[in-house]
C-alpha positions as YAML, in Angstrom:
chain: A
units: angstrom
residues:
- id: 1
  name: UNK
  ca: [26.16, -22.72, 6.87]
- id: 2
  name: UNK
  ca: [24.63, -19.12, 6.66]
- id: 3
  name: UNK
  ca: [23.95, -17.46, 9.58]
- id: 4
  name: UNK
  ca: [19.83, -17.88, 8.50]
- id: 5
  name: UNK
  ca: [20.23, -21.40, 8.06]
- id: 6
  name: UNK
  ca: [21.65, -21.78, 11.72]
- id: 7
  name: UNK
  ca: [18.88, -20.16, 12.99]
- id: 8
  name: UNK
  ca: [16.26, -21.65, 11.38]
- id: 9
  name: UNK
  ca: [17.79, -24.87, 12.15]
- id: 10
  name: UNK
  ca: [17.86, -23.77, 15.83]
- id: 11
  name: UNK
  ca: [14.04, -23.09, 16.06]
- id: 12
  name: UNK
  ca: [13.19, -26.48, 14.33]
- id: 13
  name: UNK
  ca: [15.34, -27.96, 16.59]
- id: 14
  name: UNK
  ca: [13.56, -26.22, 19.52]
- id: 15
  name: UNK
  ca: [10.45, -27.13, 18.36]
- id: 16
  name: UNK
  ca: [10.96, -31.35, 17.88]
- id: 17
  name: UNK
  ca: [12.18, -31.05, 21.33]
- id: 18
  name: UNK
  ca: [8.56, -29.71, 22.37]
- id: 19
  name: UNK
  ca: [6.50, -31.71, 19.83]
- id: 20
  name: UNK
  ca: [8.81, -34.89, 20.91]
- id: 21
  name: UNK
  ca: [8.94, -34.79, 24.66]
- id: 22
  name: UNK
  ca: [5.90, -32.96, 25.54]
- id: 23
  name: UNK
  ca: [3.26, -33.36, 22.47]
- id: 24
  name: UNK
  ca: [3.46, -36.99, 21.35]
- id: 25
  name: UNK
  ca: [2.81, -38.39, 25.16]
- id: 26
  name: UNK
  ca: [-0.26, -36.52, 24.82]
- id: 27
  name: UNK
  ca: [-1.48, -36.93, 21.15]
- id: 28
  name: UNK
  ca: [-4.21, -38.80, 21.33]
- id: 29
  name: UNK
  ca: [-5.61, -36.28, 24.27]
- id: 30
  name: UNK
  ca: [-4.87, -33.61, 22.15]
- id: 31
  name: UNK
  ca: [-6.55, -35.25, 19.22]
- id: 32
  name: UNK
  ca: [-9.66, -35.54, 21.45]
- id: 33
  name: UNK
  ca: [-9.68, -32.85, 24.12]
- id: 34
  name: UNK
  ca: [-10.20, -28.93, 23.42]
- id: 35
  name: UNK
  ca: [-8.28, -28.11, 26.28]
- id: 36
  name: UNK
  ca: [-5.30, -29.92, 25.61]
- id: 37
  name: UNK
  ca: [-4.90, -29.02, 21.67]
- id: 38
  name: UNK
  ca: [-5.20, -25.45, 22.85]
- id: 39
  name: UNK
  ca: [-2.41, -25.71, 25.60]
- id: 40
  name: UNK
  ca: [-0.78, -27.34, 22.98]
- id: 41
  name: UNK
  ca: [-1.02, -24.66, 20.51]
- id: 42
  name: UNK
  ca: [0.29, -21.63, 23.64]
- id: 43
  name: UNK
  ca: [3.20, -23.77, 23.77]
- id: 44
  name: UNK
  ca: [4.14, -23.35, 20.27]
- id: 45
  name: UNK
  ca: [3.27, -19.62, 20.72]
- id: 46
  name: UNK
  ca: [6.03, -19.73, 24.03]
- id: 47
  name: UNK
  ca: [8.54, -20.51, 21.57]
- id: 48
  name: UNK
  ca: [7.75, -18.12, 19.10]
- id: 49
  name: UNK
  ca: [6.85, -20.65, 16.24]
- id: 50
  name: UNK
  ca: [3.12, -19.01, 15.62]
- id: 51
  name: UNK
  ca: [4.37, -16.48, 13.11]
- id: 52
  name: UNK
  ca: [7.42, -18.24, 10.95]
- id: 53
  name: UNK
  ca: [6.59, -16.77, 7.38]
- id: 54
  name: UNK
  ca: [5.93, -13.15, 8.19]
- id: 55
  name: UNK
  ca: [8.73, -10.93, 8.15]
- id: 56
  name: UNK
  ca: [11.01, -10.19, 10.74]
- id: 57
  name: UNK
  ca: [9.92, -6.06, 10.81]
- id: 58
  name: UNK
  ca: [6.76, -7.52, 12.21]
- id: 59
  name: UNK
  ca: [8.09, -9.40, 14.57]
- id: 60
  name: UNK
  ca: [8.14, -12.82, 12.22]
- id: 61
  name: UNK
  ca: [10.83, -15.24, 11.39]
- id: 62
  name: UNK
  ca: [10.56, -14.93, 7.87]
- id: 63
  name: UNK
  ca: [10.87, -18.49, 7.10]
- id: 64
  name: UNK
  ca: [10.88, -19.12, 3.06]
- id: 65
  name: UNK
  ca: [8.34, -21.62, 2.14]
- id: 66
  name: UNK
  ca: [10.47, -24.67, 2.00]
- id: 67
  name: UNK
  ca: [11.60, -23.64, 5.48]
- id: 68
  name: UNK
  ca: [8.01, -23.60, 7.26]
- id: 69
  name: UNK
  ca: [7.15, -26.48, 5.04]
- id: 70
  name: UNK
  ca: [9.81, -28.58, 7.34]
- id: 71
  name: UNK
  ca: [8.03, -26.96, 10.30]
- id: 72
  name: UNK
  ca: [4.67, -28.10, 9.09]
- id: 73
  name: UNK
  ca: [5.73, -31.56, 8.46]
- id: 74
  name: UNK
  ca: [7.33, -31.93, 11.80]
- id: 75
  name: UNK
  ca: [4.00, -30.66, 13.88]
- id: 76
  name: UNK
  ca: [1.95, -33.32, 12.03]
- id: 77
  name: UNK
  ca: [4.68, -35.92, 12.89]
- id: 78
  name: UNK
  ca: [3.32, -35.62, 16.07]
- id: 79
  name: UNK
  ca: [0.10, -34.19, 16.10]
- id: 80
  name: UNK
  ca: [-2.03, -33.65, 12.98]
- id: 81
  name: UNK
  ca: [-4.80, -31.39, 15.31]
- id: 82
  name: UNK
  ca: [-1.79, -29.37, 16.28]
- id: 83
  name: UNK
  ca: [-0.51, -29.18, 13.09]
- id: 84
  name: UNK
  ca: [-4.02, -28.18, 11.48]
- id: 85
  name: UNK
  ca: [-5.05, -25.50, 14.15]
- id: 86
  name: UNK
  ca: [-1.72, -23.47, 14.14]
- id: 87
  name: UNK
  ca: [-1.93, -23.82, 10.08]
- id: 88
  name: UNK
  ca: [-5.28, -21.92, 10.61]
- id: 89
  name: UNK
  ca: [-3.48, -18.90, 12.77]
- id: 90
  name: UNK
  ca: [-0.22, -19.06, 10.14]
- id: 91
  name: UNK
  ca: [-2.58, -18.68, 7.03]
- id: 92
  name: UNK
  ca: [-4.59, -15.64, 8.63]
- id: 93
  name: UNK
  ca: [-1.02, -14.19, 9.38]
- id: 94
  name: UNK
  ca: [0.07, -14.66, 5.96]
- id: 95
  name: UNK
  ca: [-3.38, -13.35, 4.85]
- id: 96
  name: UNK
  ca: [-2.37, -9.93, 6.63]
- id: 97
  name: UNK
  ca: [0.85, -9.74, 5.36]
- id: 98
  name: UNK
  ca: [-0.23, -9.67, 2.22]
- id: 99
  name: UNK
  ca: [-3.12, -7.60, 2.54]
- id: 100
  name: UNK
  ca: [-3.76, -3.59, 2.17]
- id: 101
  name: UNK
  ca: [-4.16, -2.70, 5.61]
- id: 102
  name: UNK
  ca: [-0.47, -1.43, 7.24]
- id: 103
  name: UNK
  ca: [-2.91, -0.34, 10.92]
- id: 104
  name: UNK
  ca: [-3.78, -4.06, 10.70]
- id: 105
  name: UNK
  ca: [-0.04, -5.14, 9.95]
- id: 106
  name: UNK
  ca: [1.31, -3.21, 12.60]
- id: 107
  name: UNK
  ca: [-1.40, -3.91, 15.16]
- id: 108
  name: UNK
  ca: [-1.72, -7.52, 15.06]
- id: 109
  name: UNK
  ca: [1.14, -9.01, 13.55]
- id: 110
  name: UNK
  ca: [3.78, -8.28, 16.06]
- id: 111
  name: UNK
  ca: [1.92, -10.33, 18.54]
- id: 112
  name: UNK
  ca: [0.93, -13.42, 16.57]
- id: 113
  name: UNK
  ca: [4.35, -15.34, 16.89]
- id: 114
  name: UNK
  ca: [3.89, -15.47, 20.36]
- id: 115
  name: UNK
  ca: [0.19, -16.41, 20.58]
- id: 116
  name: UNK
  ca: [-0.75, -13.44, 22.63]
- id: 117
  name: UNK
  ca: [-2.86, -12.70, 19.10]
- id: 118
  name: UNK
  ca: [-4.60, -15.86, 17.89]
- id: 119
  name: UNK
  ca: [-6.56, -15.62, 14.47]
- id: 120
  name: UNK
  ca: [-8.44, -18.64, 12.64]
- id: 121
  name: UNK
  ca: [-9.60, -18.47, 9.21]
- id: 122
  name: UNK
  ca: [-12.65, -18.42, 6.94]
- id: 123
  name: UNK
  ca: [-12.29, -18.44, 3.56]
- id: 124
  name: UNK
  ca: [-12.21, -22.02, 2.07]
- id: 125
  name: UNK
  ca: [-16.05, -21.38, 0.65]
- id: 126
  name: UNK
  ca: [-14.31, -19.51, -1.90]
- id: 127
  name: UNK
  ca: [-13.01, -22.31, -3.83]
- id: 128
  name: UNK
  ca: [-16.51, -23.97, -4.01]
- id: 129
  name: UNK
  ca: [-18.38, -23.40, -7.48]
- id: 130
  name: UNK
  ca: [-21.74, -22.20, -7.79]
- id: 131
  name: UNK
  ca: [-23.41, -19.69, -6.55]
- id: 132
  name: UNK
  ca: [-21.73, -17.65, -3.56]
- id: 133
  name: UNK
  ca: [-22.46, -18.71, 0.08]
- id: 134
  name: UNK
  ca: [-21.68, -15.50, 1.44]
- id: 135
  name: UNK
  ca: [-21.87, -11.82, 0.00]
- id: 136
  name: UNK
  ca: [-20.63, -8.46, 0.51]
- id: 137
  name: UNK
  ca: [-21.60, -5.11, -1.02]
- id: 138
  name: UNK
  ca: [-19.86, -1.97, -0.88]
- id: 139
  name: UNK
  ca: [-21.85, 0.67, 1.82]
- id: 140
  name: UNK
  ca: [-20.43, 3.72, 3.18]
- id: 141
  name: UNK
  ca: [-17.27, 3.69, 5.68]
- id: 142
  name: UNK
  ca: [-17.22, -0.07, 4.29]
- id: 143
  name: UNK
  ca: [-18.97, -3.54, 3.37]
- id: 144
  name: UNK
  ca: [-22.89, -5.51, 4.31]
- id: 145
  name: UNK
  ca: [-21.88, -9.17, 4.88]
- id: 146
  name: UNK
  ca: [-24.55, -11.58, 4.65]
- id: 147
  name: UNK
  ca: [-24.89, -15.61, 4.63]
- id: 148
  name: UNK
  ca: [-22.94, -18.78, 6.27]
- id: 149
  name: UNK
  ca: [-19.13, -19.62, 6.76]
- id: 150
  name: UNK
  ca: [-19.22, -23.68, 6.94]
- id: 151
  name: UNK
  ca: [-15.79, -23.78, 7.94]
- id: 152
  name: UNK
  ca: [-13.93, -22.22, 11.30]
- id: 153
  name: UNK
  ca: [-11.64, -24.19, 13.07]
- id: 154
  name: UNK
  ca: [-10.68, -23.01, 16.45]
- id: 155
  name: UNK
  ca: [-13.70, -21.69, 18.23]
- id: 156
  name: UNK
  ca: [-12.99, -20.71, 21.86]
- id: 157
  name: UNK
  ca: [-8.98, -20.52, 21.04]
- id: 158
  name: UNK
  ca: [-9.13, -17.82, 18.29]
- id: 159
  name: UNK
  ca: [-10.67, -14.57, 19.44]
- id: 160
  name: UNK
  ca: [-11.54, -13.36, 15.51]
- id: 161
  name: UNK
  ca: [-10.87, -15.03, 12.22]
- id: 162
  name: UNK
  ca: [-10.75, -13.69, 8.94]
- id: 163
  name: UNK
  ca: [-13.24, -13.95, 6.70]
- id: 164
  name: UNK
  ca: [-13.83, -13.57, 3.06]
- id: 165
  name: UNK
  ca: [-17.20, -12.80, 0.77]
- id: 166
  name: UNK
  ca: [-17.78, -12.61, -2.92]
- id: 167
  name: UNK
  ca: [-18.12, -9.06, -4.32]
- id: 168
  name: UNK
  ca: [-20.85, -8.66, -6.96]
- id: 169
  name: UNK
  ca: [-18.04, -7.82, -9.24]
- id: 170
  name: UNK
  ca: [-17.04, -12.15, -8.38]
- id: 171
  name: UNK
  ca: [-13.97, -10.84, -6.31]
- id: 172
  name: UNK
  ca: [-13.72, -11.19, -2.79]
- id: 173
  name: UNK
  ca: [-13.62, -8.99, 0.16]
- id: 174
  name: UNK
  ca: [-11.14, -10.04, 3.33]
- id: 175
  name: UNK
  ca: [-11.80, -8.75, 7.02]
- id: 176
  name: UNK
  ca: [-11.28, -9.30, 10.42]
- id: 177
  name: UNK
  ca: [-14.38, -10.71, 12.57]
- id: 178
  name: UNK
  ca: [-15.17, -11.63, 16.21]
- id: 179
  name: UNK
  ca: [-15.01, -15.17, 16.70]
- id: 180
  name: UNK
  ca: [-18.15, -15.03, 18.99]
- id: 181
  name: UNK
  ca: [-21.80, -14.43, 18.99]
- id: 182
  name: UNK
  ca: [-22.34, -10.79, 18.56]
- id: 183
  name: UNK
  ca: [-24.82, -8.32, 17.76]
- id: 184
  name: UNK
  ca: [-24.40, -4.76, 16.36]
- id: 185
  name: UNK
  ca: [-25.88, -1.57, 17.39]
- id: 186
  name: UNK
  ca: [-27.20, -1.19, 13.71]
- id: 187
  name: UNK
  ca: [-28.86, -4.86, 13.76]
- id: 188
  name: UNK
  ca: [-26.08, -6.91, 11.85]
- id: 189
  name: UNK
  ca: [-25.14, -10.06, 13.54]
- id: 190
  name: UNK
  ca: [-22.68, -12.72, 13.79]
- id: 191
  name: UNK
  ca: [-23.67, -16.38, 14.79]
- id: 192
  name: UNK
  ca: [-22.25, -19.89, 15.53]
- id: 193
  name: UNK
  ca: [-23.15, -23.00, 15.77]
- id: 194
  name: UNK
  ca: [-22.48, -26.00, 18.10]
- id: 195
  name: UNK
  ca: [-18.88, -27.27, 16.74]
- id: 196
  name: UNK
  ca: [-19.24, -29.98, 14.81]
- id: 197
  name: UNK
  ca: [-18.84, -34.02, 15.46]
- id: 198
  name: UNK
  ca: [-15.80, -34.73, 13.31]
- id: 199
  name: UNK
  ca: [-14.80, -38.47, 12.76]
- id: 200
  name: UNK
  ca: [-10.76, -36.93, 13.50]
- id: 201
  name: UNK
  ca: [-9.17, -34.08, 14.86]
- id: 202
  name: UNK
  ca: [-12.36, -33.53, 16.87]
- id: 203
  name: UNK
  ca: [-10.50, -31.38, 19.41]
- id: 204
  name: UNK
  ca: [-10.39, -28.77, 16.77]
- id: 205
  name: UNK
  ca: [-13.53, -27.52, 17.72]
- id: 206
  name: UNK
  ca: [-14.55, -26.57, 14.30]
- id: 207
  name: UNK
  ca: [-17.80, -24.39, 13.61]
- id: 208
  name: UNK
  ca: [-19.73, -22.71, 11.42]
- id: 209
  name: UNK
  ca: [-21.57, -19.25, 11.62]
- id: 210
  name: UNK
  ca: [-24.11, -16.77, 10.12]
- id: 211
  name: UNK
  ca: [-23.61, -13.25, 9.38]
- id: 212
  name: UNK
  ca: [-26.84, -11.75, 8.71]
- id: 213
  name: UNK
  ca: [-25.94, -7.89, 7.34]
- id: 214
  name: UNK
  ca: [-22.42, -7.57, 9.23]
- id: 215
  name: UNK
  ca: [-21.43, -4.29, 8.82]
- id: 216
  name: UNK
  ca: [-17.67, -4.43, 8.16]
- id: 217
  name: UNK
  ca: [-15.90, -1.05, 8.73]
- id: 218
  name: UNK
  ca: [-12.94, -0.31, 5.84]
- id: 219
  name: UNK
  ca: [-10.83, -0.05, 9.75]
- id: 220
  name: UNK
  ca: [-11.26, -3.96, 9.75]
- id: 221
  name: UNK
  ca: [-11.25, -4.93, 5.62]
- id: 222
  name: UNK
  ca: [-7.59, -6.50, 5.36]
- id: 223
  name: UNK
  ca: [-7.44, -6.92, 1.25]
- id: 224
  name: UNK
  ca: [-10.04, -6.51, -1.82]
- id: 225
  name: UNK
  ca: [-8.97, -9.56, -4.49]
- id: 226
  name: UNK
  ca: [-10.03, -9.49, -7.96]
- id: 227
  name: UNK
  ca: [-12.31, -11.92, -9.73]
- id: 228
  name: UNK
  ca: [-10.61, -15.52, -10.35]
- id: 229
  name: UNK
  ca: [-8.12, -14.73, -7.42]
- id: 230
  name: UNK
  ca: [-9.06, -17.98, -5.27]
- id: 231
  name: UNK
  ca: [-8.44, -20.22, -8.22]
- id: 232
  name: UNK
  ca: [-5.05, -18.73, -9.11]
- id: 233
  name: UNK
  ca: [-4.28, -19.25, -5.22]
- id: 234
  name: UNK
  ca: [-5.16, -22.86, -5.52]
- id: 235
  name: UNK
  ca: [-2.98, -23.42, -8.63]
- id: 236
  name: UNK
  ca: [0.06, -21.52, -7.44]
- id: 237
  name: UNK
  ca: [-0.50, -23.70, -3.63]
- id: 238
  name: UNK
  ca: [-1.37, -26.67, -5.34]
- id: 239
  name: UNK
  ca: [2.19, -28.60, -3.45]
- id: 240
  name: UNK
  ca: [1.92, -26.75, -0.07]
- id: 241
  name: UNK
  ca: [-0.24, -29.11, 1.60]
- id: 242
  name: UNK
  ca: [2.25, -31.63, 0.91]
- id: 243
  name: UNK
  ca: [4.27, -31.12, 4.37]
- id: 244
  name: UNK
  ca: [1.72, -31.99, 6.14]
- id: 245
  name: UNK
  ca: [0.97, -35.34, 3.95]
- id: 246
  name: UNK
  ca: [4.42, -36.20, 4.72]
- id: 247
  name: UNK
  ca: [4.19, -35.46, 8.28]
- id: 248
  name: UNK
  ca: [1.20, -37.92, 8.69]
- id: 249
  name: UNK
  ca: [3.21, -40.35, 6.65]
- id: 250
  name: UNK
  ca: [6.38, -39.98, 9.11]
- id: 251
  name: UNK
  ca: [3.87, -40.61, 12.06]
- id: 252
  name: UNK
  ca: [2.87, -43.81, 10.41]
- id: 253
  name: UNK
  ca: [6.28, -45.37, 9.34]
- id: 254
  name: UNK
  ca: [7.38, -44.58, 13.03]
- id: 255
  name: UNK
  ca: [4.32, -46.82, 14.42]
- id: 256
  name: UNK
  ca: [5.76, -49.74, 11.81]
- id: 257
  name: UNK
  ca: [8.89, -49.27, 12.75]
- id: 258
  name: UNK
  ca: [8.15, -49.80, 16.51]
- id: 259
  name: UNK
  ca: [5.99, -52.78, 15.41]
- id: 260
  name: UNK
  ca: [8.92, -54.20, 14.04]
- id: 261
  name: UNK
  ca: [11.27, -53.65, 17.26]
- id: 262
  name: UNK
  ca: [8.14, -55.18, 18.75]
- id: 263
  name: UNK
  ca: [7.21, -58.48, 16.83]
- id: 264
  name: UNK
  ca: [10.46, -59.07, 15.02]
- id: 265
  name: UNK
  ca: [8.63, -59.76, 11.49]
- id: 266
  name: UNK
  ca: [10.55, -59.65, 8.45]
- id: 267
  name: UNK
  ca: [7.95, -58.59, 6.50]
- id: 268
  name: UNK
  ca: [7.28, -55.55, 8.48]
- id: 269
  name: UNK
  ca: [10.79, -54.11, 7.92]
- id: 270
  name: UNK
  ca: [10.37, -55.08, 4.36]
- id: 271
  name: UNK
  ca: [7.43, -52.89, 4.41]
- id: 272
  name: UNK
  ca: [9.11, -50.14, 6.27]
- id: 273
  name: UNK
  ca: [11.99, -49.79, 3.83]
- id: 274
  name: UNK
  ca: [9.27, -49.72, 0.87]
- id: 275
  name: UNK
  ca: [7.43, -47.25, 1.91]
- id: 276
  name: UNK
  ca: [10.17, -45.39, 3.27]
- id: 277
  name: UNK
  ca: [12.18, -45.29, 0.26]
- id: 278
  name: UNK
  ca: [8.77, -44.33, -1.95]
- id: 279
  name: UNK
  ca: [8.22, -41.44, 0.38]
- id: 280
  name: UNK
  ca: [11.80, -40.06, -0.26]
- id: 281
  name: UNK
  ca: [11.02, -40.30, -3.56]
- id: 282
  name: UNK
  ca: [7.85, -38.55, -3.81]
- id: 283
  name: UNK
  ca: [9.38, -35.81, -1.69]
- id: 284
  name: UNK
  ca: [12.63, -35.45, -3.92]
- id: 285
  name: UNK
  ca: [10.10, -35.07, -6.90]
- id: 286
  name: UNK
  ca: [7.99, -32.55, -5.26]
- id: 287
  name: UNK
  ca: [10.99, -30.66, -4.25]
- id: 288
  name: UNK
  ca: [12.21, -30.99, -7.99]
- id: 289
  name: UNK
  ca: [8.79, -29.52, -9.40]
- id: 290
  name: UNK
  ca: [8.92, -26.91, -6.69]
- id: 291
  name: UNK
  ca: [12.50, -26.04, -8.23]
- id: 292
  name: UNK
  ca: [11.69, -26.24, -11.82]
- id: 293
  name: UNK
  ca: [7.72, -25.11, -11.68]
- id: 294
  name: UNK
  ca: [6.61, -28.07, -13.48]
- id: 295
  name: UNK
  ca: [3.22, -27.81, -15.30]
- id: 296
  name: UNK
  ca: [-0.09, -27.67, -13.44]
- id: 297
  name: UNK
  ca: [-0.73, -30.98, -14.41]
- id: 298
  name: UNK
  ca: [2.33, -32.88, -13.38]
- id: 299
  name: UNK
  ca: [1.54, -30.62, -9.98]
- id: 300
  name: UNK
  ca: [-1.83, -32.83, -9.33]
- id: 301
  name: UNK
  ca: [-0.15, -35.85, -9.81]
- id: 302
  name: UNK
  ca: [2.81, -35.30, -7.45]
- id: 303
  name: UNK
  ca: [-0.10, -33.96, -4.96]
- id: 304
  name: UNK
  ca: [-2.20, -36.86, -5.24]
- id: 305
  name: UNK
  ca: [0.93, -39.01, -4.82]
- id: 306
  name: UNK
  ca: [0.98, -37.97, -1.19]
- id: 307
  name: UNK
  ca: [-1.95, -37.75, -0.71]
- id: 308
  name: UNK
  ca: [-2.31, -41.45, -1.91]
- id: 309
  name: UNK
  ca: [0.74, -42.50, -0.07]
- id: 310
  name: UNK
  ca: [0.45, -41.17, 3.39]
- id: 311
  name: UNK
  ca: [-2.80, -43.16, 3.38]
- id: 312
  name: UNK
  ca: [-1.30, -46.39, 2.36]
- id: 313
  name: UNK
  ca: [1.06, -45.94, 4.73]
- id: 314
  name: UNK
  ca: [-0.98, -45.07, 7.73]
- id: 315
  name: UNK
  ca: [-3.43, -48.33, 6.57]
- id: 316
  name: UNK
  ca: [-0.14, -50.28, 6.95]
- id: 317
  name: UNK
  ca: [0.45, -48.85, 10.53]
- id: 318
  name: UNK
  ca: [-3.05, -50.12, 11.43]
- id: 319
  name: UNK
  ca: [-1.98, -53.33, 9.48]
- id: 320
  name: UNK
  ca: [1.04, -54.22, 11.41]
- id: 321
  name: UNK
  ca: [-0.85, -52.73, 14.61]
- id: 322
  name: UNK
  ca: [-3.34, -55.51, 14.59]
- id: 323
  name: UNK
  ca: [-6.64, -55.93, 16.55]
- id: 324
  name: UNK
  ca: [-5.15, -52.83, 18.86]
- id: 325
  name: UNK
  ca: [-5.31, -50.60, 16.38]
- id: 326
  name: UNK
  ca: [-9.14, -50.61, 16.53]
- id: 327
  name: UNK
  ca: [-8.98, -48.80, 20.15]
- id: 328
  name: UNK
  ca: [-10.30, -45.42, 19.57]
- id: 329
  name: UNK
  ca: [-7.11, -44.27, 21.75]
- id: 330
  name: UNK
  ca: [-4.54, -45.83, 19.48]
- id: 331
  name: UNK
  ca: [-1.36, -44.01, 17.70]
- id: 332
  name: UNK
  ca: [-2.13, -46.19, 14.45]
- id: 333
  name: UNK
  ca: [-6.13, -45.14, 14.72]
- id: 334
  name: UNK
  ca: [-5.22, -41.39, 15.31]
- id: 335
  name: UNK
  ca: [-3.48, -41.12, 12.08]
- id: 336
  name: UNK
  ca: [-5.40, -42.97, 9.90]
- id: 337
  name: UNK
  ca: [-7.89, -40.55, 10.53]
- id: 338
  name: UNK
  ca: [-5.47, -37.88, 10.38]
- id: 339
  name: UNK
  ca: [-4.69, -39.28, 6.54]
- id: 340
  name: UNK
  ca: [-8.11, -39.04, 6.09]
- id: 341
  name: UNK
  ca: [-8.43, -35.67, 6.83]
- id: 342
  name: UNK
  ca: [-5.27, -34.99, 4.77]
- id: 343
  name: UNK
  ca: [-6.93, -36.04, 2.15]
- id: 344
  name: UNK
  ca: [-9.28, -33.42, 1.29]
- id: 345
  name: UNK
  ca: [-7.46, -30.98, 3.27]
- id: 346
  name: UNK
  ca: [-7.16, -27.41, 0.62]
- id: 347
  name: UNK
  ca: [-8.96, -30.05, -1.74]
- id: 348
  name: UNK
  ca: [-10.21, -28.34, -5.04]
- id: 349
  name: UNK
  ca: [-12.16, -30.60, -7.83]
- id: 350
  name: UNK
  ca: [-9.22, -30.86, -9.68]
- id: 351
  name: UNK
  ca: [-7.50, -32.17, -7.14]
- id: 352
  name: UNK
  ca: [-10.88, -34.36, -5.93]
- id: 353
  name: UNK
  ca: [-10.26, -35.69, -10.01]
...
């Protein structure tokens, strides 16, 4: 074993101790309460797990994407919030590492591992069709945002997000933003509503907000895309949001395992070693296409595959759970709704189809 491989199987280690012994007690808090997701989340960042795919001159652990895919599985093992909110502050770190903007590398990537720099995200409008929700044009010194973001996760736990508008030339514009109410000396403004009542994961304290002629200085702009780059993004993702599927499924075969220790059913270990054996084979064949970059097409149906079968999986967990699992506070309730969420999570109509 490489020296790399040690250590990245030291820090997974490190971190299904925490998610194990002092997460899962608490998942169904965390799933509901703001506070607990977010002490949740600082614990991740005490360990250093906040910034596992940047690279290690920035103060990253440089994980490949296999590697943090085993990360992300693990954290929705035990807590889809937790595994959604810190995918939020990973994706705006990965964001700036590939961006434009070194002052911006230097100045907050260093700090995000830890979670003494928290960043959410902005930017899933982009892969809606149609006319453009939010705009930017080119001014001096930089760019005039204007319209609505439906889509924040992490308000009052993030203190800015990065957020992305459509350039009249149909590229996109990326830059750092306060994640509070603010007004600017020159009139622009940023606003945000109440968070919104989600059906799961409502801890997440997810928002939305207005920007009504935000002026953007080029000190803040972290990358300038070209036209079609959200849809190439999509395509070359398409498997990513796997791991977490297959966390969410792991969650739900545990639960039918332990109703099996519990009730002593046949049938329910029958179940268990069907849909445990069909989930190692959906993840050998995604690891396969990831291997031999399989066409787009054979992509959607691997993707919907676990999509499909984390959800019959976590309807079996309620299954076996019986009347119980309608309790609001119940493991097999928590992550049906987390497969639900799953579900359209990075969703693009061809996916949807």
């Amino acid at each position: 074993m490489s020296l790399d491989n040690v250590v990245v199987s030291s820090l997974l280690e490190r971190a299904k101790f925490y998610l194990s012994e002092t997460v899962a007690p608490k998942a169904n808090e965390i799933d509901e309460s703001k506070d607990a997701l977010f002490e949740a989340l600082r614990g991740l960042g005490n360990l250093d797990l906040l910034a596992l795919k940047v690279p290690e001159t920035f103060g990253g652990k440089e994980f490949s994407e296999v590697n943090y895919g085993s990360f992300q599985k693990l954290v929705a093992r035990y807590s889809g919030a937790l595994a959604f909110l810190q995918t939020q502050h990973q994706s705006a770190a990965g964001i700036l590492v590939a961006g434009d903007n070194s002052t911006l590398q230097h100045e907050y990537l260093p700090l995000m591992g830890s979670g003494e720099i928290l960043l959410g995200v902005g930017f899933s409008h982009l892969r809606r069709g149609g006319k453009p929700i939010i705009t930017a044009k080119s001014v001096p010194s930089g760019y005039l945002f204007d319209g609505a973001v439906p889509w924040i996760t992490g308000f009052g736990c993030f203190q800015e997000f990065v957020v992305a508008a459509t350039l009249p030339s149909g590229g996109a514009v990326f830059g750092i933003v306060p994640f509070q109410d603010v007004q600017q000396l020159g009139g622009g403004e940023i606003t945000f509503n109440p968070p919104a009542q989600l059906a799961a994961m409502n801890s997440t304290s997810t928002v939305s907000a207005t920007l009504n002629h935000w002026f953007l200085p080029n000190e803040l702009v972290v990358s300038v895309k070209p036209p079609g780059w959200i849809h190439a993004q999509v395509k070359n993702n398409l498997l990513r949001a796997t791991f977490l599927a297959f966390g969410c499924a792991e969650a739900g075969l545990d639960i039918i395992k332990s109703a099996f220790e519990k009730k002593s059913l046949s049938f329910i270990e029958d179940a268990f070693n069907s849909l445990q054996a069909e989930l190692n084979s959906c993840r050998s064949a995604i690891s396969k296409a990831r291997e031999q970059e399989v066409e787009f097409t054979q992509k959607l149906q691997l993707r919907a595959w676990s999509v499909d079968l984390a959800t019959r999986i976590a309807h079996a967990a309620v299954t076996v759970s019986s009347g119980a699992a309608n309790y609001s506070y119940h493991a097999a309730q928590r992550v049906y709704r987390e497969a639900l969420v799953f579900t359209v999570t990075g969703q693009s109509s061809a996916i949807m189809e």
